[in-house]
Coordinates of C-alpha atoms and ligand atoms in Angstrom, one line a residue:
X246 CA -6.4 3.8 9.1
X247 CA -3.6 5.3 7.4
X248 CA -2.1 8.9 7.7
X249 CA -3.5 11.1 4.8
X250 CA -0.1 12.7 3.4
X251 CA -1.4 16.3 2.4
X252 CA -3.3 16.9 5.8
X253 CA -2.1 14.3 8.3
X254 CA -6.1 13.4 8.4
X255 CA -7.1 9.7 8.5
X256 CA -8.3 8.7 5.5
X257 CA -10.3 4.9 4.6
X258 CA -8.0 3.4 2.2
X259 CA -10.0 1.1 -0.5
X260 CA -8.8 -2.1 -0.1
X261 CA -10.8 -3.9 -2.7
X262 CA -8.0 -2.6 -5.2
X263 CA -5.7 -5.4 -3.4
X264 CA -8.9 -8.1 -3.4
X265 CA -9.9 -7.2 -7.1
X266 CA -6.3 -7.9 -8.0
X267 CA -5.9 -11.2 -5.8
X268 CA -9.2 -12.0 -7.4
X269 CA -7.7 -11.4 -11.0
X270 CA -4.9 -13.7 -10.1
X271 CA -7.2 -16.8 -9.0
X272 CA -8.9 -16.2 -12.1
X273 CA -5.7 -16.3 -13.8
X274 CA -4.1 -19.5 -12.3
X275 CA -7.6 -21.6 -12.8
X276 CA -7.5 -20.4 -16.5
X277 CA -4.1 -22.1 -16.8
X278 CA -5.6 -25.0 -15.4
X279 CA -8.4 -25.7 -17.3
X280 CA -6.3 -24.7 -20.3
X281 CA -3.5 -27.1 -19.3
X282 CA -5.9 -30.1 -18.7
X283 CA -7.5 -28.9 -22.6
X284 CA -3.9 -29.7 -23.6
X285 CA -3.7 -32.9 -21.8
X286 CA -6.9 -34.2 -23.1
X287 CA -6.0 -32.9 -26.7
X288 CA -2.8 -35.2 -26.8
X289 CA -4.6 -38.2 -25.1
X290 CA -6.9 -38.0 -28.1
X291 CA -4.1 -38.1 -30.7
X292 CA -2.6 -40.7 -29.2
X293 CA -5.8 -42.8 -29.1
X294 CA -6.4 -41.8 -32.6
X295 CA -3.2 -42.7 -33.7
X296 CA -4.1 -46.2 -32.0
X297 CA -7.0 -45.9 -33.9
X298 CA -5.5 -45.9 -37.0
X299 CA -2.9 -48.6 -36.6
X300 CA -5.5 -50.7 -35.6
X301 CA -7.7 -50.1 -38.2
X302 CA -5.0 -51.2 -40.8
X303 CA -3.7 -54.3 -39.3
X304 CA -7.9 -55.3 -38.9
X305 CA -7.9 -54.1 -43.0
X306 CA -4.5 -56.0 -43.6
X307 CA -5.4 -59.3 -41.8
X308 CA -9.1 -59.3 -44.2
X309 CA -7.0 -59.1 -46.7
X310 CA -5.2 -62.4 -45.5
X311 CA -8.5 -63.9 -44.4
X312 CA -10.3 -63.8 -47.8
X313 CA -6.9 -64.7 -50.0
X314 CA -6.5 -67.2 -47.9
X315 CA -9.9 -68.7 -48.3
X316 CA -9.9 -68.2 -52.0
X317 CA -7.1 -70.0 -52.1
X318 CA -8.9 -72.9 -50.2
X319 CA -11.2 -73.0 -52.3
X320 CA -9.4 -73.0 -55.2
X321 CA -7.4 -75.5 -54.2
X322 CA -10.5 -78.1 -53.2
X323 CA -12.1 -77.2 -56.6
X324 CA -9.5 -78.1 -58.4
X325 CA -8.4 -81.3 -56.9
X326 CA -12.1 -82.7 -56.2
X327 CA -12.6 -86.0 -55.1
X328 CA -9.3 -87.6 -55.7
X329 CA -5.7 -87.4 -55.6
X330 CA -3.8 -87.6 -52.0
X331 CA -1.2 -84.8 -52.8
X332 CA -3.7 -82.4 -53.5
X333 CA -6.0 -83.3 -50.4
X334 CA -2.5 -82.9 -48.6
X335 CA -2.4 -79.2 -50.0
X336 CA -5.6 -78.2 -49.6
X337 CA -6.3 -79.1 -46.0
X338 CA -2.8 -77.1 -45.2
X339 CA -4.5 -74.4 -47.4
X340 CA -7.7 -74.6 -45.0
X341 CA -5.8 -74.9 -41.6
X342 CA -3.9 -71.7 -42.9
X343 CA -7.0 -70.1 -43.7
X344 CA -8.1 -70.4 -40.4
X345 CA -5.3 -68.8 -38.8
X346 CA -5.5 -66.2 -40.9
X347 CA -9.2 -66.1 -39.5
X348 CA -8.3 -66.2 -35.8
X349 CA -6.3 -63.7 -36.2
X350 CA -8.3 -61.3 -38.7
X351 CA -11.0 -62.0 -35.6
X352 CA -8.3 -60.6 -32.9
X353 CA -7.7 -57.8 -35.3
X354 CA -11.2 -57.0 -35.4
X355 CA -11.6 -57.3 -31.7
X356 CA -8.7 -54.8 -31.0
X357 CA -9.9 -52.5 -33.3
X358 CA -13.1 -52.6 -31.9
X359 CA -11.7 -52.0 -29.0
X360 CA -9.3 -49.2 -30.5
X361 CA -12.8 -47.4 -31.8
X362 CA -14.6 -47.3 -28.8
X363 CA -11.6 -45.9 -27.0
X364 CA -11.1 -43.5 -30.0
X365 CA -15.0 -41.7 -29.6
X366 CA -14.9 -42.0 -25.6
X367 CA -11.8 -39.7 -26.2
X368 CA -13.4 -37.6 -29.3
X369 CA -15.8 -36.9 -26.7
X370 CA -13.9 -36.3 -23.4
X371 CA -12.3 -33.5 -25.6
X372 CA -15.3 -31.7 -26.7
X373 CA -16.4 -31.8 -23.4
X374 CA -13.1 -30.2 -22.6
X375 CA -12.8 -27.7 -25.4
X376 CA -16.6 -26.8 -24.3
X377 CA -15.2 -25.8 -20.8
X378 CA -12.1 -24.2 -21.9
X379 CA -14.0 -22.0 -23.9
X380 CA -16.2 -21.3 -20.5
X381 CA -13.7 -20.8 -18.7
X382 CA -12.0 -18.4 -21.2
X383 CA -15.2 -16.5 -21.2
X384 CA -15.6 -16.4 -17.3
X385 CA -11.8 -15.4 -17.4
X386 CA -12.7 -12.6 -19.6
X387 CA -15.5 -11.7 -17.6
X388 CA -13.7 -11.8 -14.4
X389 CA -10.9 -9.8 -15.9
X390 CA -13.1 -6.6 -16.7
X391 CA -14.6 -6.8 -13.6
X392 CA -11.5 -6.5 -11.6
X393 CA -10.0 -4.0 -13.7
X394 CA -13.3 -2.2 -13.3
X395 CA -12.3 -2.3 -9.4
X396 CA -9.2 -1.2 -9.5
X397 CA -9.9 1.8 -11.8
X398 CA -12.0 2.8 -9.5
X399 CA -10.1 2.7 -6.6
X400 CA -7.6 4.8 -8.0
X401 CA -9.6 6.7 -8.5
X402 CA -11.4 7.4 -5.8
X403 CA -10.6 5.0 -3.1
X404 CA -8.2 7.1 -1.3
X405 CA -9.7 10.1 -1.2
X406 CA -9.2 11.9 2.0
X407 CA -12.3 13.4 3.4
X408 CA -11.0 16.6 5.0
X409 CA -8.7 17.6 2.7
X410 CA -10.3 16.2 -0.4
X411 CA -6.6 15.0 -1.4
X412 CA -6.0 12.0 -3.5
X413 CA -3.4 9.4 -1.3
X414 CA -3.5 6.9 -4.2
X415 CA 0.1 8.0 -5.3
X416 CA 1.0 7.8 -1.6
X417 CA -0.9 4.3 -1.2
X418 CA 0.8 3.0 -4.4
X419 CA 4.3 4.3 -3.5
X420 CA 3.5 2.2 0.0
X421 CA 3.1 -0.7 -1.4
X422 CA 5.7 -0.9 -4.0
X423 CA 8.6 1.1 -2.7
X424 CA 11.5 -0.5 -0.8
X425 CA 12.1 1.8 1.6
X426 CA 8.8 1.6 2.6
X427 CA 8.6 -2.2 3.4
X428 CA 8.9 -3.8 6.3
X429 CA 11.5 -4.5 8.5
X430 CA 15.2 -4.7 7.4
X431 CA 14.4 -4.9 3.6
X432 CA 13.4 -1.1 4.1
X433 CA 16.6 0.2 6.0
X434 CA 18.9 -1.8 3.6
X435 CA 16.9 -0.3 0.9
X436 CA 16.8 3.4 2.4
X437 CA 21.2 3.0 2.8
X438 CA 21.9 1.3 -0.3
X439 CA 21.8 4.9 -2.5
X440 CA 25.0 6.2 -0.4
X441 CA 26.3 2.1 -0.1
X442 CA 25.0 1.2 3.0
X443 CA 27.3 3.9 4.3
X444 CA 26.0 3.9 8.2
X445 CA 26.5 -0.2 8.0
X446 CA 30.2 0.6 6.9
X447 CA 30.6 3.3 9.7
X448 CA 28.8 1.2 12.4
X449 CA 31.3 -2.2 11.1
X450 CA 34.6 -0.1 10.8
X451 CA 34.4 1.6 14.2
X452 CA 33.1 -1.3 15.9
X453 CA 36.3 -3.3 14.9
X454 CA 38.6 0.1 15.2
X455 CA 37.3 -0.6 19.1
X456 CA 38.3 -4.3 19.1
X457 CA 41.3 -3.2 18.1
X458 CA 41.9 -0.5 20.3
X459 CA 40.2 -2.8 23.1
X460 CA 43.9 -4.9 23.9
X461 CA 46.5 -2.1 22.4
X462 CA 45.2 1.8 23.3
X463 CA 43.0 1.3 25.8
X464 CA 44.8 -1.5 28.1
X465 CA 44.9 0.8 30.9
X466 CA 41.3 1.3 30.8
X467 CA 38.9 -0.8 32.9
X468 CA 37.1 -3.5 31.2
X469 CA 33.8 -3.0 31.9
X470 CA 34.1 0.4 30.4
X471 CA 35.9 -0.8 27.6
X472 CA 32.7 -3.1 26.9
X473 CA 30.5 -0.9 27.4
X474 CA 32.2 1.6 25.0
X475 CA 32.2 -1.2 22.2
X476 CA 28.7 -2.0 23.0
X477 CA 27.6 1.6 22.9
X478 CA 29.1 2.2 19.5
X479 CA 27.9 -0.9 17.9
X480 CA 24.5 -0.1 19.1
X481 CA 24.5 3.8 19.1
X482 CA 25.2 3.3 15.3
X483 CA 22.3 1.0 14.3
X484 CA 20.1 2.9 16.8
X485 CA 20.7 6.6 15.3
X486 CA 19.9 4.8 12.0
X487 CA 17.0 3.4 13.0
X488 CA 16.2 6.2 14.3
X489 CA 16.5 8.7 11.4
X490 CA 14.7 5.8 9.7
X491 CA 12.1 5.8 11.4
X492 CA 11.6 9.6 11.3
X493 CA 12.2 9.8 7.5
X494 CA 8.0 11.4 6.9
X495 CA 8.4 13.6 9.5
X496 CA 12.0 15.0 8.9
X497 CA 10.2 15.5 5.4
X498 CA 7.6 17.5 6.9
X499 CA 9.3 19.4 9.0
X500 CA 11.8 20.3 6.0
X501 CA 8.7 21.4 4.1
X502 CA 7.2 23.3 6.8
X503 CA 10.6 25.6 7.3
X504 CA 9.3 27.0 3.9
X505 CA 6.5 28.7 5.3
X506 CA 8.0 29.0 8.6
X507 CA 9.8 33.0 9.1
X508 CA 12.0 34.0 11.6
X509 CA 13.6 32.1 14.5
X510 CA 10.5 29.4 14.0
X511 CA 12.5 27.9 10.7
X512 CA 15.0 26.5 12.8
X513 CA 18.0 24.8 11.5
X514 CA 17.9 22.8 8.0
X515 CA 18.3 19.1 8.0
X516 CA 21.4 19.2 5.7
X517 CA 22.9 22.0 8.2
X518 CA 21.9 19.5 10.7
X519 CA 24.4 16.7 8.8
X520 CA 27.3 18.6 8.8
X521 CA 27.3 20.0 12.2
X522 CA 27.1 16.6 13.6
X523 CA 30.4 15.7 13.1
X524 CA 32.4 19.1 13.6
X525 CA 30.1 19.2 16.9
X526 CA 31.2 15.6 17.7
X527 CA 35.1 16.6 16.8
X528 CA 34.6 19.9 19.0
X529 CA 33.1 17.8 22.3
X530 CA 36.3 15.6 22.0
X531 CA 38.6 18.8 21.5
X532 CA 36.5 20.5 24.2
X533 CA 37.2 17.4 26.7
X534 CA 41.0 16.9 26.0
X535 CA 41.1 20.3 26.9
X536 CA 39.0 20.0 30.4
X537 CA 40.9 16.4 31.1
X538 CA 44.2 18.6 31.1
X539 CA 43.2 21.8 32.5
X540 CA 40.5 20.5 35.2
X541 CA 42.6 18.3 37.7
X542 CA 39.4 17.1 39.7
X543 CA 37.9 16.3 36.5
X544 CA 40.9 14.1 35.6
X545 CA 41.3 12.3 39.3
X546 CA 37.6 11.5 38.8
X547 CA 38.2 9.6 35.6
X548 CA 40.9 8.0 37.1
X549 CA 39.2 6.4 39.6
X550 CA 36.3 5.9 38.0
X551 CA 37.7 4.2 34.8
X552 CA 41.6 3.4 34.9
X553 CA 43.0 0.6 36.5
X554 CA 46.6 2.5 37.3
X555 CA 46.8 6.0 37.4
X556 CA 49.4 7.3 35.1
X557 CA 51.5 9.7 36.5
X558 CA 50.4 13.6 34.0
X559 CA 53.9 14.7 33.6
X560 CA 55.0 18.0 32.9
X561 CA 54.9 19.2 29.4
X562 CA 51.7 19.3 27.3
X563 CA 52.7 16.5 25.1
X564 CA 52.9 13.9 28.1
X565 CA 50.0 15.3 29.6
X566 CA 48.1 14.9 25.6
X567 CA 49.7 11.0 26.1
X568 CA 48.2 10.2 29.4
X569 CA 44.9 11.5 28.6
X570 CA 44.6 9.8 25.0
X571 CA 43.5 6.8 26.1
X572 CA 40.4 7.6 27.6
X573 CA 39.6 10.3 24.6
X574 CA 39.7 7.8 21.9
X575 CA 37.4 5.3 23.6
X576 CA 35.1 8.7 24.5
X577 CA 35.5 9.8 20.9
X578 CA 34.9 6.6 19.3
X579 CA 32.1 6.4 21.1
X580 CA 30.9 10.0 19.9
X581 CA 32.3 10.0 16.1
X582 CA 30.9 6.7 15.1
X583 CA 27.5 7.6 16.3
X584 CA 27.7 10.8 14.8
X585 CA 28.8 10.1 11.9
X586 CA 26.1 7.5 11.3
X587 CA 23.4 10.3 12.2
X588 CA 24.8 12.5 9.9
X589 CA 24.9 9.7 7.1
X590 CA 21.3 8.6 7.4
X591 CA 20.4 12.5 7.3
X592 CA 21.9 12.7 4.2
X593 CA 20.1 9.9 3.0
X594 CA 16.8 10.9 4.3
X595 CA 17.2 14.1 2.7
X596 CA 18.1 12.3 -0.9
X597 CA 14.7 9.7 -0.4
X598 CA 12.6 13.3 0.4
X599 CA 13.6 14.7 -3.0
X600 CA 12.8 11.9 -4.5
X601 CA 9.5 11.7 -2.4
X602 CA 8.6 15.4 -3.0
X603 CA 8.9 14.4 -6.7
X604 CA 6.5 12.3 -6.3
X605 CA 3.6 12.9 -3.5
X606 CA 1.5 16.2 -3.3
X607 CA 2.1 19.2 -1.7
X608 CA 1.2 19.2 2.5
X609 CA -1.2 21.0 3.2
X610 CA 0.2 24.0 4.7
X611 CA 1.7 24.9 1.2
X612 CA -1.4 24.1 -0.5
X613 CA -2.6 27.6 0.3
X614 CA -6.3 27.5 -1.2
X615 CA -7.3 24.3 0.2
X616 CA -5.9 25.3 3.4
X617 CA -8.0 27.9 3.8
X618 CA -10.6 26.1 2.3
X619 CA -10.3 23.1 5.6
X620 CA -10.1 25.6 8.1
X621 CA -13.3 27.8 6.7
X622 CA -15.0 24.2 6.6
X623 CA -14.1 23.5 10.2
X624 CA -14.7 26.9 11.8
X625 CA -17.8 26.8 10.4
X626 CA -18.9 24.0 11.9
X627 CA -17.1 25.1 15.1
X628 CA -19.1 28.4 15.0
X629 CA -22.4 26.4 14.4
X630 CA -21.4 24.6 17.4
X631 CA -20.7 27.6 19.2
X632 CA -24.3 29.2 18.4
X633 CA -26.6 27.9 21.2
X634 CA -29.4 28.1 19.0
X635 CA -28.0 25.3 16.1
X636 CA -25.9 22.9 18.3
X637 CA -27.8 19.9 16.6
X638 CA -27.4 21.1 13.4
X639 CA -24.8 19.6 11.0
X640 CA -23.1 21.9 8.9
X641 CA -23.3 21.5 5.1
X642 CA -21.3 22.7 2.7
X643 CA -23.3 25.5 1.6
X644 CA -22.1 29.1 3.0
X645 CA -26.0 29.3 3.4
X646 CA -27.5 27.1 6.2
X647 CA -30.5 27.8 7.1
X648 CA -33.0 25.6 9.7
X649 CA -36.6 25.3 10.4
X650 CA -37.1 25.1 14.1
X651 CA -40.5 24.3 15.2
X652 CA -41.2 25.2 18.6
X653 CA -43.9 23.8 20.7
X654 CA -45.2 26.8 22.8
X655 CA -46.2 23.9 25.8
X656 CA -42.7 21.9 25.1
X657 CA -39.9 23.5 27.0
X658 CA -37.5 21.9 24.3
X659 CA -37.4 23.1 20.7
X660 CA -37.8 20.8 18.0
X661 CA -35.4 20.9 15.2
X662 CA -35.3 19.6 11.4
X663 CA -32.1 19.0 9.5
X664 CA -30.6 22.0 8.0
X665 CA -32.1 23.3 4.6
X666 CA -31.2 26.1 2.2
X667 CA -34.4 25.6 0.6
X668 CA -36.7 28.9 2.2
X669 CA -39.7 27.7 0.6
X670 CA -40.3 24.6 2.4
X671 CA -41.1 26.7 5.6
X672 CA -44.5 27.6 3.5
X673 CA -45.3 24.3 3.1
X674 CA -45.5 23.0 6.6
X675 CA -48.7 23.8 7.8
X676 CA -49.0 26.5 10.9
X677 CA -51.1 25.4 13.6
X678 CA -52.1 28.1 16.8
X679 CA -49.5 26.1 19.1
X680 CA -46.9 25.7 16.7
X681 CA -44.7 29.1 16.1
X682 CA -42.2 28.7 13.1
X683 CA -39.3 30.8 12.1
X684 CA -36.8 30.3 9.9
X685 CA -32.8 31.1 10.7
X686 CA -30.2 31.5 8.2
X687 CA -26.8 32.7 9.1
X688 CA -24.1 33.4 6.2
X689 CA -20.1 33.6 6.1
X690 CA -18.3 36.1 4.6
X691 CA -14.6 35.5 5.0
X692 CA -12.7 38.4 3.8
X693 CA -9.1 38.6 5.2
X694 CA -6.5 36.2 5.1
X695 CA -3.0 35.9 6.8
X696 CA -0.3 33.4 7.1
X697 CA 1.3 33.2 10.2
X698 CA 5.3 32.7 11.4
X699 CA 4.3 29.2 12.6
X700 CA 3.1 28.5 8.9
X701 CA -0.2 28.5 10.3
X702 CA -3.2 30.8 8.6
X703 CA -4.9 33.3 10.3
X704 CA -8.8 34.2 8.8
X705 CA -11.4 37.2 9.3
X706 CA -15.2 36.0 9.0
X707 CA -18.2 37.8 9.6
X708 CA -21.6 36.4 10.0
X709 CA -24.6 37.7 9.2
X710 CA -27.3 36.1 10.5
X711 CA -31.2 37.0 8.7
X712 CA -34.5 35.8 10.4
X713 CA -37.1 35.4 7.9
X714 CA -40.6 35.2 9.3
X715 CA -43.3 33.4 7.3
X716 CA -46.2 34.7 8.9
X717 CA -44.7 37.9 11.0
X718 CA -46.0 38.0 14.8
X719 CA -45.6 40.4 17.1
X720 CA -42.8 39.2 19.2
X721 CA -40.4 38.0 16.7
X722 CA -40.4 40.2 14.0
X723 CA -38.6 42.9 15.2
X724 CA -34.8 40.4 15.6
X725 CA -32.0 42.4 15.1
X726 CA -29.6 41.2 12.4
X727 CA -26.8 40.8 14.0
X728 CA -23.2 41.0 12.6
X729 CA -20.2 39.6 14.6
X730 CA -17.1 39.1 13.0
X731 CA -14.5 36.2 14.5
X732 CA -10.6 35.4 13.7
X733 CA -9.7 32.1 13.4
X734 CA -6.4 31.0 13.5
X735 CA -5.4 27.8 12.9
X736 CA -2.2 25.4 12.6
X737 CA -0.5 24.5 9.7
X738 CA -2.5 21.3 9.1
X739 CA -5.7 23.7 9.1
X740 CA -6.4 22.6 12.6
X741 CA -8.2 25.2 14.6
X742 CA -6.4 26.4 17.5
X743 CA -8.5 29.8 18.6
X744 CA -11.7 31.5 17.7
X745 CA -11.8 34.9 19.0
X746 CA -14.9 37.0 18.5
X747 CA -13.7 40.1 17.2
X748 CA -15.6 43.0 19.1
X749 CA -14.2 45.8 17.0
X750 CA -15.8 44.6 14.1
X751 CA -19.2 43.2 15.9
X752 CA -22.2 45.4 15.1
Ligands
LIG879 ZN1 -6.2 14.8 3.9

């Protein structure tokens, strides 16, 4: 469950916003499909029709032939009757041509027969498809509301935290669309890239600065501490990143919390932070030149620890400076580069938290009223719990909570009913001899209020607690009615940490 950002509660994030939307999508894509196969069948048809047509006229054209053809037969064998060769001659060619031209008129009628049926088969495929386009446009539609329906809703309300009562859907929003926020190295390149992936360009440059230095400066040095001094910069560097990456919420809070902090608690500010990284880096190389000089023990000990020949110190402080240099600059590489980088991805945490503040809610701890308002709704359960009288009684919101206990006089164990501000049920339930029925009520008054130096709150609440008797008997109805007052003190993410009964106040 993720980490409510007002009051570092868990809240149940609503995940049907993500499943209405992925929903939405399918819808989408099928809607294309059906749409697209509409198309294809539309354009099948014209092309059929188009066949259709041609058809039709060449069947229309060849008729033509067919019946001219014939008339001319006839004509022809009309005219020339019984006799005369020549004319036979021309009228049989006539009739042989007249039956070509009726073969053929016959084709042409077949195709175009042919060319029809195909023609209505794909009149109808396309209603049938226009049909459930239409459908599908109207599912589409349907499917469309619903969803956004959904996700309205979860924005709603789907990230409501439950102790606080905050909304997280900003917070949910900003984790799914933000880069930073991704996961792995799209995030960190994302989180560098305001100040141009200015720890990358540290980490690069002083890792080859140390290549360089690895065969000219530090020569004398041993090489496993050379490598180990390139090795530690190159992965000091990305590590401090990560790190301050990593840390990016809670250096956030904490920044947030030094405003309600006072005194020595506010500690030092993450921008202070920054820039005494590097003069405390540049001081612990000063400070070491110095000791290497000064100390001689310290500087035999480096000598045979990490040179390979011991270089004789000289007399004057510049030869002493040169002998020592060496094994400063790999220190201080070492030190500077992963400082530097630290102090870098500070300062870009501290940009991506003013742009966060911008956007997310308050924590809680500045959130003064509902503050208060989580811890009275905690202590007051706690105090419930801590009345031996109601420990199975859930707490409601009401200030007034009030319980009917039935107690069976041979039962060593009272019975209990859920809490109920109601009074006048306890009329209703009938009173038998072994049955003896009271009714408890306890109310809060919470009068003072005081924030601590931690940033925590501190809280004065009195309870009065009021026994009303239905039917008065002798042994119960003369209850005090008590008053005992409590201070609660809790954190600043209004969780408790004491209860202290207040005696002073306790009548
Ligand atoms: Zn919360």
């Amino acid at each position: 469950m993720p980490e409510c950002i007002v009051c570092r509660g868990y809240y149940k994030a609503d995940r049907s916003c993500k499943g209405a939307q992925q929903l939405r999508e399918e819808a989408e894509r099928l809607l294309k499909k059906v749409e697209g196969h509409c198309r294809e069948v539309k354009l099948r048809r014209e092309e059929e029709i188009r066949i259709y047509r041609k058809a039709r006229r060449y069947y229309e054209l060849m008729r033509q032939h067919c019946r001219k053809f014939k008339h001319f037969s006839k004509q022809a064998e009309q005219r020339c009757g019984e006799t005369g060769l020549y004319c036979k001659i021309v009228s049989s060619v006539r009739r042989m041509l007249s039956d070509i031209a009726r073969q053929r008129c016959q084709r042409a009628k077949q195709r175009y027969e042919v060319a029809k049926q195909r023609y209505q088969e794909a009149k109808h495929r396309y209603r049938e498809a226009t049909w459930r386009c239409t459908q599908a446009k109207q599912r589409y539609k349907e499917t469309k509301r619903r969803c956004d329906e959904a996700m309205q809703r979860c924005k709603e309300g789907g990230h409501k935290c439950e102790r606080c009562g905050a909304d997280n859907s900003i917070w949910e929003e900003l984790r799914m669309s933000e880069p930073v926020e991704q996961e792995g190295w799209r995030g960190i390149i994302a989180f560098t890239k305001p100040h141009c992936c200015l720890p990358f360009v540290i980490t690069v440059l002083s890792t080859l600065l140390g290549l360089l230095a690895f065969f000219t400066l530090w020569a004398n040095i041993k090489p496993y501490f050379r490598v180990l001094a390139l090795l530690m910069t190159a992965s000091g560097c990305l590590l401090s990143l990560q790190g301050v990456y990593t840390a990016r919420l809670k250096i956030r809070q904490k920044e947030l919390l030094r405003r309600v902090k006072r005194g020595w608690r506010r500690g030092i500010s993450t921008q202070v932070l920054a820039l005494l990284l590097p003069a405390g880096a540049v001081g612990t190389v000063l400070i070491l030149t110095y000791a290497l000089i000064r100390i001689g023990d310290l500087w035999e000990l480096v000598k045979w620890l990490a040179l390979i020949s011991a270089p004789d110190m000289g007399d004057g402080l510049p030869k002493k400076v040169v002998a020592v240099l060496p094994f400063v600059s790999l220190i201080g590489c070492v030190v500077l580069a992963i400082c530097f980088t630290a102090s870098s991805s500070l300062l870009l945490t501290l940009r991506y938290i003013k742009r966060l503040n911008e956007l997310l809610p308050h924590p809680l701890f500045l959130q003064g009223e509902r503050l208060a308002q989580v811890v009275r709704r905690e202590a007051e359960v706690e105090l419930g719990r801590l009345d031996p009288r109601s420990t199975d009684v859930e707490n409601t919101n009401a200030s007034w909570m009030g319980y009917i206990q039935l107690r069976e006089q041979a039962s060593p164990r009272p019975l209990r009913l859920p809490p109920t501000v109601d009074m006048s049920i306890a009329a209703e339930i009938p009173s038998s001899p072994q049955v003896e029925l009271w009714i408890h009520a306890a109310t809060w008054v919470w009068d003072e209020l005081k924030r601590t130096d931690d940033g925590g709150i501190e809280m004065k609440v009195a309870r009065h607690e009021i026994y009303q008797l239905p039917k008065p008997t002798d042994h119960s109805s003369h209850r005090p009615h008590p008053r005992v007052c409590y201070v609660v003190r809790a954190d600043p993410w209004g969780h408790i940490v004491r209860i202290q009964r207040d005696d002073k106040q306790t009548k």
